[in-house]
Coordinates of C-alpha atoms in Angstrom, one line a residue:
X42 CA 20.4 -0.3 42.9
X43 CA 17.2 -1.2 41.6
X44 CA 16.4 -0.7 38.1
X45 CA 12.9 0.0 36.5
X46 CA 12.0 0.3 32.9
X47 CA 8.8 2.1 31.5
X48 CA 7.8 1.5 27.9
X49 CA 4.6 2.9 26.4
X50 CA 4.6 0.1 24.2
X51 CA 3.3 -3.2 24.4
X52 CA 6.2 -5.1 24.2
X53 CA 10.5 -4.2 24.0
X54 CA 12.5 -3.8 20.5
X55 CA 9.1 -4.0 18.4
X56 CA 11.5 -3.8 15.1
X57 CA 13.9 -6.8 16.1
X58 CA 13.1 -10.1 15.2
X59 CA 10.9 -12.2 18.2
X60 CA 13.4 -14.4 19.4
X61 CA 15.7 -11.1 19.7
X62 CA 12.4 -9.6 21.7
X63 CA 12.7 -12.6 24.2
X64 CA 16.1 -13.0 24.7
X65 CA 16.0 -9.6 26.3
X66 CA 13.6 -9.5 28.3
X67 CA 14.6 -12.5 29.8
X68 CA 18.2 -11.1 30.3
X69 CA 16.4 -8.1 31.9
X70 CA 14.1 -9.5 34.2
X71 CA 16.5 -12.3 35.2
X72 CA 18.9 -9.6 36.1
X73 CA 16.2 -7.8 39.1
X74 CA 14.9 -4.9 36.1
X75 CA 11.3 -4.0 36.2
X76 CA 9.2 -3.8 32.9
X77 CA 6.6 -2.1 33.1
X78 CA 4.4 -1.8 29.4
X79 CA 1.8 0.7 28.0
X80 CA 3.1 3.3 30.8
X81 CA 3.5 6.9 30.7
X82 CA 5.8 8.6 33.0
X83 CA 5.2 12.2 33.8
X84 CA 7.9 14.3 35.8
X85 CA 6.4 15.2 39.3
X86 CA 8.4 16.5 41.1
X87 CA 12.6 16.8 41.8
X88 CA 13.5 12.8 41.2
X89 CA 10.0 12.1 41.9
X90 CA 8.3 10.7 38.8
X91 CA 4.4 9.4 37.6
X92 CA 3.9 6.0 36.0
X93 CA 0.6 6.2 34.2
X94 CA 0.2 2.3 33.6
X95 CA -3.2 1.7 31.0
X96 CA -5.5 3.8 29.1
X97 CA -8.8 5.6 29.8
X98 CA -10.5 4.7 32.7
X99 CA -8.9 1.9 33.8
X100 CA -5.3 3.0 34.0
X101 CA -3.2 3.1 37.3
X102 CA -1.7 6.0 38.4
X103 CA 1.8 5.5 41.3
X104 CA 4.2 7.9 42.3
X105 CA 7.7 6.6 42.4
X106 CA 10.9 8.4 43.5
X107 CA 14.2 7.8 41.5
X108 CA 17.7 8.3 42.3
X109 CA 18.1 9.3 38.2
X110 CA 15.8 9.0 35.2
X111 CA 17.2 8.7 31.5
X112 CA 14.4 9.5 29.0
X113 CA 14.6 7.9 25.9
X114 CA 12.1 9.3 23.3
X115 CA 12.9 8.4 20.0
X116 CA 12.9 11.1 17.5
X117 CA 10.5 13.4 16.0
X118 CA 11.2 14.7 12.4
X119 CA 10.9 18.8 12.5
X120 CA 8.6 18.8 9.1
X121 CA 6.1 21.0 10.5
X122 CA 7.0 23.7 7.5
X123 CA 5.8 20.8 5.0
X124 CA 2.3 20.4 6.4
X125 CA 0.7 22.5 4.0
X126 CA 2.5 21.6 1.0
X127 CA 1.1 20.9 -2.4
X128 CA 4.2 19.2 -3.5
X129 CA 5.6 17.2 -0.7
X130 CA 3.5 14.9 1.7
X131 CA 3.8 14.0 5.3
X132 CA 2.9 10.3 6.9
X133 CA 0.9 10.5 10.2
X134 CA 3.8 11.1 12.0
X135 CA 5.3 13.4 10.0
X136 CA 7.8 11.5 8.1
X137 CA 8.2 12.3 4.1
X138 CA 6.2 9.9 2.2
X139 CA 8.6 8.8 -0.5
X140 CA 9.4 6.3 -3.6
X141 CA 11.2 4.5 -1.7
X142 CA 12.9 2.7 -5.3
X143 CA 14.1 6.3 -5.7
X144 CA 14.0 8.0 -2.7
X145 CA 12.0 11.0 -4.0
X146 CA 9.1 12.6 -2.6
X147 CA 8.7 14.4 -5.8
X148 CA 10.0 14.6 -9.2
X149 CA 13.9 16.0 -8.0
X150 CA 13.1 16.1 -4.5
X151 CA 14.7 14.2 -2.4
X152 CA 14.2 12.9 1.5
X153 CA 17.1 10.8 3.4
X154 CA 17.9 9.9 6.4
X155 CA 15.5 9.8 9.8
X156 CA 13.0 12.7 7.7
X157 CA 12.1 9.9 5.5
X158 CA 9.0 7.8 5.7
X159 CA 10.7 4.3 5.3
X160 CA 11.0 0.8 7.9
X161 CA 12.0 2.2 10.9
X162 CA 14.3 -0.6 11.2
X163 CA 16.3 1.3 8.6
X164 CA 17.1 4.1 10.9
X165 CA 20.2 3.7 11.7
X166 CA 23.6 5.9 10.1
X167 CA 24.4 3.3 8.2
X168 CA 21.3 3.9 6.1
X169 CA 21.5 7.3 5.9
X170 CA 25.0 7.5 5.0
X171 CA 24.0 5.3 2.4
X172 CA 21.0 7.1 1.5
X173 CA 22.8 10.7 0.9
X174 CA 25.0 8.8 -1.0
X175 CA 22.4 7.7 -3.7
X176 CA 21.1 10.6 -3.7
X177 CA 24.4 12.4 -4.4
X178 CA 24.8 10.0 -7.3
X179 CA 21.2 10.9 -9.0
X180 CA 21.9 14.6 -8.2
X181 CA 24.8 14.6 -10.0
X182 CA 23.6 12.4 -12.8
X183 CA 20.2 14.9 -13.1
X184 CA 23.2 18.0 -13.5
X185 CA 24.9 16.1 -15.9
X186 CA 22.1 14.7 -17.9
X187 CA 19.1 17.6 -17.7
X188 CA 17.2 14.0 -16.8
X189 CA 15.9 12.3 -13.6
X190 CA 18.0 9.5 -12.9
X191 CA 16.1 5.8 -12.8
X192 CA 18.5 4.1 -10.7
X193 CA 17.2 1.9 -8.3
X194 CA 18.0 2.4 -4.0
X195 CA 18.1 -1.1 -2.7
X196 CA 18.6 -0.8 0.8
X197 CA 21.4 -3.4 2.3
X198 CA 20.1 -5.5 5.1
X199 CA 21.1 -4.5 8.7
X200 CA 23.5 -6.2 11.1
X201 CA 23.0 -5.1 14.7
X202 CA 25.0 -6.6 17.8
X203 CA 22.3 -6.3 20.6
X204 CA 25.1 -6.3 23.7
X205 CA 23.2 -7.1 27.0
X206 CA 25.5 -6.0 29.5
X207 CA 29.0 -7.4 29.0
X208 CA 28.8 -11.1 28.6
X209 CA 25.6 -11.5 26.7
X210 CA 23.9 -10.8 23.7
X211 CA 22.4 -11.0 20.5
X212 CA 22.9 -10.8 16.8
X213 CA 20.8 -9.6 14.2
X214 CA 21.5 -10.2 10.6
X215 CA 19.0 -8.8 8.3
X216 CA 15.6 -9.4 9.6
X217 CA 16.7 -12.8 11.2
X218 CA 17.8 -13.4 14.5
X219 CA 21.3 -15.4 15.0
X220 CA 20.6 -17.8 17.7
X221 CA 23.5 -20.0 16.4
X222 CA 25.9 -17.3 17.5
X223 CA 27.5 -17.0 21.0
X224 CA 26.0 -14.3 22.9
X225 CA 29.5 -13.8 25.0
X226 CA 31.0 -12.6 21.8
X227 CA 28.3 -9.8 21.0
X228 CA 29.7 -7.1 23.4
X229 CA 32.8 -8.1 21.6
X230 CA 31.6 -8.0 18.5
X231 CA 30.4 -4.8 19.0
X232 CA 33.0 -3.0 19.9
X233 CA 34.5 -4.3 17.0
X234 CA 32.2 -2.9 14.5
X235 CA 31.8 0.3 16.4
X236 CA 35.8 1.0 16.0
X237 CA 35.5 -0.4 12.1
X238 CA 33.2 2.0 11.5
X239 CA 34.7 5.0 13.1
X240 CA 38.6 4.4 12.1
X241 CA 38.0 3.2 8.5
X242 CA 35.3 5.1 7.0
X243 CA 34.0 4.9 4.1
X244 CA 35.0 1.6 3.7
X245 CA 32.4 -0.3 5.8
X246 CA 29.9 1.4 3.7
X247 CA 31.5 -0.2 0.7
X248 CA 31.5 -3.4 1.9
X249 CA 27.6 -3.1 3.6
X250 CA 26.8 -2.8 0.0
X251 CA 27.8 -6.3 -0.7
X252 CA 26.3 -7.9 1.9
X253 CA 23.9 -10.9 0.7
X254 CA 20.4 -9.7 1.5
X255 CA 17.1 -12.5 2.6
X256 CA 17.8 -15.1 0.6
X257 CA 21.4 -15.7 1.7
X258 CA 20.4 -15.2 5.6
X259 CA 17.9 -18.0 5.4
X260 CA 20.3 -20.4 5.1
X261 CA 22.2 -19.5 8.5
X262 CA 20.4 -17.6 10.4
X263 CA 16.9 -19.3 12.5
X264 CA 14.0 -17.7 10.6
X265 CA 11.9 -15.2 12.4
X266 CA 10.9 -12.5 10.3
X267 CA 10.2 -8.9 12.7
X268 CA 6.9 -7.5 12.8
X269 CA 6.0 -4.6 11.2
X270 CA 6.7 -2.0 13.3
X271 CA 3.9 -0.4 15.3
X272 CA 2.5 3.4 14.5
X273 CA 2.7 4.7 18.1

């Protein structure tokens, strides 16, 4: 089966570090995928789909039939009930512009979690858990207190194993790729973390917390710091 992958983007994983960005498209295109970049794909018809491939006048329009299609769209936050707001203010794509030392978008209004305007290499459920937990804490300092609290959110830096199919991979730590570590163990690795998290919570959480952030990474991990991520 042939395998075709349509991005309107200009390049794949725009928040992981470069070396990350390589690795797989290499693994992809080594392994027969097609890439295409800065496409749109329409629905045309039953399997039958339109790859819009440039902008404006110059972009290239083919029909292509597939045996399935899995859309993958990101998310859109449902704020539309905010856009008039005199309190709370929305990011031009609709996020909740907050403080991101205290997560607030106004004095005792809070926004967590994928509605927040933050890096969206922080959008994981990791960070959200961690998030509504803050916030919890301040919420119930505030009822306690009559008083805003002034503690500080410091977000902990992400781990993600990048499995590329099941003997391959890639590690990120922070904002730092891990080209020291094996790729054969990632899928491994993985599925480690993804039965650590789901048969021993909350106590991944407690120990993300501890994690050392930048500084510590520099001194293992090959430094290539991720772009900031592109406002589609």
């Amino acid at each position: 089966k042939k395998v075709t992958l349509a991005t309107n983007a200009h390049e794949l994983l725009l928040d992981c570090p470069s070396q990350t960005r390589e690795k797989a498209q290499t693994w992809l295109l080594t392994h027969g995928v097609d890439i295409f970049f800065q496409t749109k794909v329409q629905e045309h018809a039953v399997n039958t789909f339109k790859l819009i491939r440039g902008n404006g006048a110059d972009a290239v329009t083919t029909i292509s039939q597939f045996d399935s299609c899995f859309w993958c769209i990101g998310g859109k936050p449902r704020t539309e009930f905010l856009a008039n707001s005199l309190i709370v203010k929305l990011d031009p794509r609709g996020f909740v512009q907050i403080d991101q030392a205290t997560r607030q978008a106004a004095p005792g209004i809070y926004a967590i979690g994928d509605v927040a305007a933050k890096s969206d290499a922080q959008r994981l459920a990791s960070y959200a858990h961690l998030e509504g937990e803050f916030v919890a804490r301040a919420i119930l300092k505030h009822a306690k207190s009559g008083q805003l609290s002034t503690d500080q959110y410091i977000a902990p830096p992400r781990f993600v194993a990048l499995s590329l199919g099941p003997r391959d991979g890639a590690f990120i730590y922070d904002s730092y790729h891990i080209s020291m570590f094996p790729g054969r163990l990632v899928p491994i690795l993985k599925m480690v973390i993804e039965a650590w998290f789901i048969r021993l919570l909350p106590m991944p959480y407690a120990i993300l917390k501890l994690l050392p952030g930048d500084v510590a990474a520099r001194f293992w991990c090959k430094k290539s710091k991720a772009p900031s991520p592109a406002v589609a």
